[in-house]
CSV table of C-alpha atoms in Angstrom, one decimal:
chain,number,residue,atom,x,y,z
A,53,LEU,CA,145.6,-82.9,-53.1
A,54,ARG,CA,148.2,-82.1,-55.9
A,55,SER,CA,149.1,-79.2,-54.2
A,56,PHE,CA,150.2,-81.0,-51.1
A,57,ASN,CA,154.3,-81.7,-50.8
A,58,LYS,CA,153.3,-85.1,-49.4
A,59,ILE,CA,150.3,-87.2,-48.6
A,60,LEU,CA,150.1,-89.9,-46.1
A,61,THR,CA,147.8,-93.0,-46.3
A,62,LEU,CA,147.6,-95.7,-44.0
A,63,SER,CA,147.9,-98.7,-46.8
A,64,GLU,CA,149.3,-99.6,-50.0
A,65,ALA,CA,145.7,-100.1,-51.0
A,66,SER,CA,145.0,-96.5,-50.4
A,67,LYS,CA,148.0,-95.3,-51.9
A,68,LYS,CA,146.8,-97.2,-55.2
A,69,ASP,CA,143.4,-95.4,-54.9
A,70,LEU,CA,145.2,-92.0,-55.0
A,71,GLN,CA,147.4,-93.0,-58.0
A,72,GLN,CA,144.3,-94.1,-59.8
A,73,ILE,CA,142.8,-90.4,-59.8
A,74,GLY,CA,146.2,-89.2,-60.7
A,75,ILE,CA,148.4,-88.4,-57.9
A,76,ASN,CA,152.2,-88.5,-58.5
A,77,PRO,CA,153.0,-92.0,-56.4
A,78,LYS,CA,156.3,-89.9,-55.5
A,79,ASP,CA,153.9,-87.4,-53.4
A,80,ILE,CA,152.1,-90.4,-51.7
A,81,ASN,CA,154.0,-92.3,-48.4
A,82,VAL,CA,152.4,-94.9,-46.7
A,83,TYR,CA,152.5,-94.3,-42.9
A,84,THR,CA,152.5,-97.4,-40.9
A,85,TYR,CA,150.2,-97.8,-37.8
A,86,TRP,CA,152.0,-99.0,-34.8
A,87,VAL,CA,150.8,-100.0,-31.0
A,88,ASN,CA,152.3,-99.8,-27.7
A,89,GLN,CA,153.3,-103.2,-27.1
A,90,LYS,CA,153.7,-102.6,-23.2
A,91,ILE,CA,149.9,-102.2,-23.3
A,92,PHE,CA,148.6,-104.2,-26.2
A,93,LYS,CA,150.4,-107.5,-25.2
A,94,PRO,CA,149.3,-111.2,-24.3
A,95,MET,CA,147.7,-111.6,-20.8
A,96,ASP,CA,146.1,-113.9,-18.6
A,97,LYS,CA,142.8,-114.9,-20.1
A,98,ASN,CA,140.9,-115.7,-17.1
A,99,LYS,CA,142.1,-112.4,-15.4
A,100,CYS,CA,140.7,-110.5,-18.2
A,101,ARG,CA,137.6,-112.3,-18.4
A,102,LYS,CA,137.1,-111.5,-15.0
A,103,LYS,CA,137.7,-107.9,-15.3
A,104,THR,CA,135.6,-107.6,-18.5
A,105,GLY,CA,132.9,-109.8,-17.6
A,106,LEU,CA,133.1,-111.8,-20.9
A,107,ASN,CA,132.9,-115.2,-19.1
A,108,HIS,CA,132.0,-117.5,-22.0
A,109,ARG,CA,133.3,-120.4,-23.4
A,110,PHE,CA,134.4,-119.2,-26.7
A,111,ILE,CA,134.5,-115.5,-27.8
A,112,VAL,CA,134.5,-113.7,-30.9
A,113,LEU,CA,135.4,-109.8,-30.6
A,114,PHE,CA,134.1,-106.9,-32.7
A,115,VAL,CA,135.6,-103.6,-31.9
A,116,GLY,CA,134.7,-100.4,-34.0
A,117,ARG,CA,132.1,-98.0,-35.0
A,118,LEU,CA,128.7,-99.6,-35.4
A,119,ILE,CA,128.1,-98.7,-38.7
A,120,ASN,CA,126.9,-100.7,-41.8
A,121,ILE,CA,129.8,-100.7,-43.5
A,122,LYS,CA,131.9,-102.0,-40.8
A,123,GLY,CA,129.9,-105.5,-41.1
A,124,ALA,CA,128.8,-105.9,-37.5
A,125,ASP,CA,125.3,-107.1,-38.7
A,126,LEU,CA,127.0,-109.7,-40.6
A,127,MET,CA,128.3,-110.9,-37.4
A,128,VAL,CA,124.8,-110.7,-35.5
A,129,GLU,CA,123.5,-112.9,-38.4
A,130,VAL,CA,126.2,-115.6,-37.9
A,131,ALA,CA,125.6,-115.4,-34.1
A,132,LYS,CA,122.1,-116.2,-34.5
A,133,LYS,CA,122.9,-119.0,-36.7
A,134,LEU,CA,125.6,-120.8,-34.6
A,135,GLY,CA,123.3,-120.5,-31.4
A,136,ASP,CA,124.9,-120.6,-27.8
A,137,ARG,CA,128.1,-122.5,-28.7
A,138,ILE,CA,130.1,-119.4,-29.7
A,139,SER,CA,129.6,-115.7,-28.1
A,140,PHE,CA,130.1,-112.6,-30.1
A,141,ALA,CA,130.9,-109.7,-28.3
A,142,PHE,CA,130.4,-106.1,-29.8
A,143,ALA,CA,132.4,-103.3,-28.8
A,144,GLY,CA,131.7,-99.8,-29.9
A,145,THR,CA,129.0,-97.1,-30.6
A,146,GLY,CA,127.1,-95.8,-33.4
A,147,PRO,CA,123.7,-96.0,-35.5
A,148,GLU,CA,123.7,-99.8,-35.3
A,149,GLU,CA,123.7,-100.0,-31.6
A,150,ARG,CA,120.1,-100.1,-30.9
A,151,THR,CA,119.9,-103.4,-33.4
A,152,ILE,CA,122.8,-104.8,-31.8
A,153,ARG,CA,121.2,-104.2,-28.3
A,154,LYS,CA,117.7,-105.6,-29.2
A,155,GLU,CA,119.5,-108.9,-30.5
A,156,ALA,CA,121.6,-109.3,-27.3
A,157,GLU,CA,118.3,-108.9,-25.6
A,158,LYS,CA,116.8,-112.0,-27.6
A,159,ASN,CA,120.1,-114.0,-28.1
A,160,LYS,CA,122.1,-114.9,-25.0
A,161,ASN,CA,125.2,-115.6,-27.1
A,162,ILE,CA,125.2,-111.7,-28.4
A,163,LEU,CA,127.0,-109.7,-25.8
A,164,PHE,CA,126.8,-105.9,-26.1
A,165,VAL,CA,129.9,-104.2,-24.7
A,166,GLY,CA,129.4,-100.8,-25.7
A,167,GLU,CA,131.8,-98.2,-25.9
A,168,VAL,CA,135.2,-99.1,-24.4
A,169,PRO,CA,138.0,-96.6,-23.8
A,170,ASN,CA,141.1,-96.9,-25.4
A,171,LYS,CA,143.1,-97.7,-22.0
A,172,GLU,CA,140.9,-100.4,-21.4
A,173,LEU,CA,140.9,-102.5,-24.8
A,174,GLN,CA,143.7,-104.5,-24.1
A,175,PHE,CA,141.4,-106.5,-21.7
A,176,TYR,CA,139.0,-107.1,-24.1
A,177,TYR,CA,141.0,-108.5,-26.6
A,178,ASN,CA,142.8,-110.7,-24.1
A,179,SER,CA,139.2,-111.9,-23.2
A,180,SER,CA,138.6,-113.1,-26.8
A,181,ASP,CA,139.7,-116.0,-28.7
A,182,ILE,CA,139.0,-114.7,-32.2
A,183,PHE,CA,138.9,-110.9,-33.5
A,184,VAL,CA,136.7,-110.1,-36.4
A,185,ILE,CA,136.9,-107.4,-38.8
A,186,PRO,CA,134.2,-107.8,-41.5
A,187,SER,CA,134.3,-104.7,-43.3
A,188,LYS,CA,132.2,-104.4,-46.3
A,189,TYR,CA,134.0,-101.7,-47.8
A,190,GLU,CA,137.6,-100.8,-49.1
A,191,GLU,CA,138.9,-99.9,-45.7
A,192,GLY,CA,142.2,-97.9,-45.5
A,193,PHE,CA,143.6,-99.9,-42.4
A,194,GLY,CA,142.3,-100.8,-39.1
A,195,ARG,CA,144.2,-100.1,-36.2
A,196,VAL,CA,142.0,-102.8,-34.2
A,197,ILE,CA,143.9,-105.5,-36.4
A,198,ILE,CA,147.3,-104.8,-35.1
A,199,GLU,CA,146.1,-104.1,-31.7
A,200,ALA,CA,144.3,-107.8,-31.5
A,201,LEU,CA,147.6,-109.2,-33.1
A,202,SER,CA,149.7,-107.4,-30.5
A,203,CYS,CA,147.8,-109.3,-28.0
A,204,GLY,CA,148.2,-112.5,-29.5
A,205,ILE,CA,144.6,-112.9,-30.9
A,206,PRO,CA,144.2,-114.5,-34.3
A,207,VAL,CA,142.3,-112.2,-36.8
A,208,VAL,CA,139.3,-113.0,-39.2
A,209,GLY,CA,139.1,-110.1,-42.0
A,210,SER,CA,137.6,-108.9,-44.9
A,211,ASP,CA,139.8,-109.3,-48.1
A,212,LEU,CA,139.0,-105.7,-48.9
A,213,GLY,CA,141.3,-102.5,-49.0
A,214,GLY,CA,144.3,-102.3,-46.7
A,215,ILE,CA,143.1,-105.3,-44.2
A,216,PRO,CA,144.9,-108.0,-46.4
A,217,GLU,CA,148.3,-105.9,-45.7
A,218,ALA,CA,147.9,-106.7,-41.9
A,219,VAL,CA,146.3,-110.1,-42.0
A,220,THR,CA,148.1,-112.9,-43.3
A,221,LYS,CA,148.0,-116.5,-43.2
A,222,ASP,CA,150.6,-116.6,-40.3
A,223,VAL,CA,148.2,-114.8,-38.2
A,224,GLY,CA,144.4,-115.2,-39.4
A,225,ILE,CA,142.8,-115.6,-42.6
A,226,LEU,CA,140.7,-113.3,-44.9
A,227,VAL,CA,137.1,-114.1,-46.0
A,228,ARG,CA,134.8,-112.3,-48.4
A,229,PRO,CA,132.3,-110.3,-46.1
A,230,SER,CA,129.0,-112.2,-46.6
């Protein structure tokens, strides 16, 4: 890394990590993600729910790779404890997919959506009431956070890594992933 003229990171947290291993802070720039707000924007919830099939009372949405460190398993455990009052929708694929599918078969408030093309994601955000990013690791930054926020959806995020840079008390809450 020391041989590069510039290094781009996704968050101040990632920049600090690089500084800790000896990279000169002058060689590191933080690249801020953006979203197309003509696509990711607030939309009519009922129309979006009709399009996505997420026609439940209250929906908590997860979008991401279904791997252990992303914390989808934590959401499954919460869903099982809460019962039918709140539905939890999981959009994504990965090694944990099989487990989530099994839980969805046993619990009617767990909804496995599967892979969603990026051009369709805005409909899923707008079908939900809350977006959750429960990462168990120092995630650099979650683009899904700013997509959800751009759609007007409040976010519950892990207090680790770069997530606190996007989730402030004005748009959501931060929690310890447990």
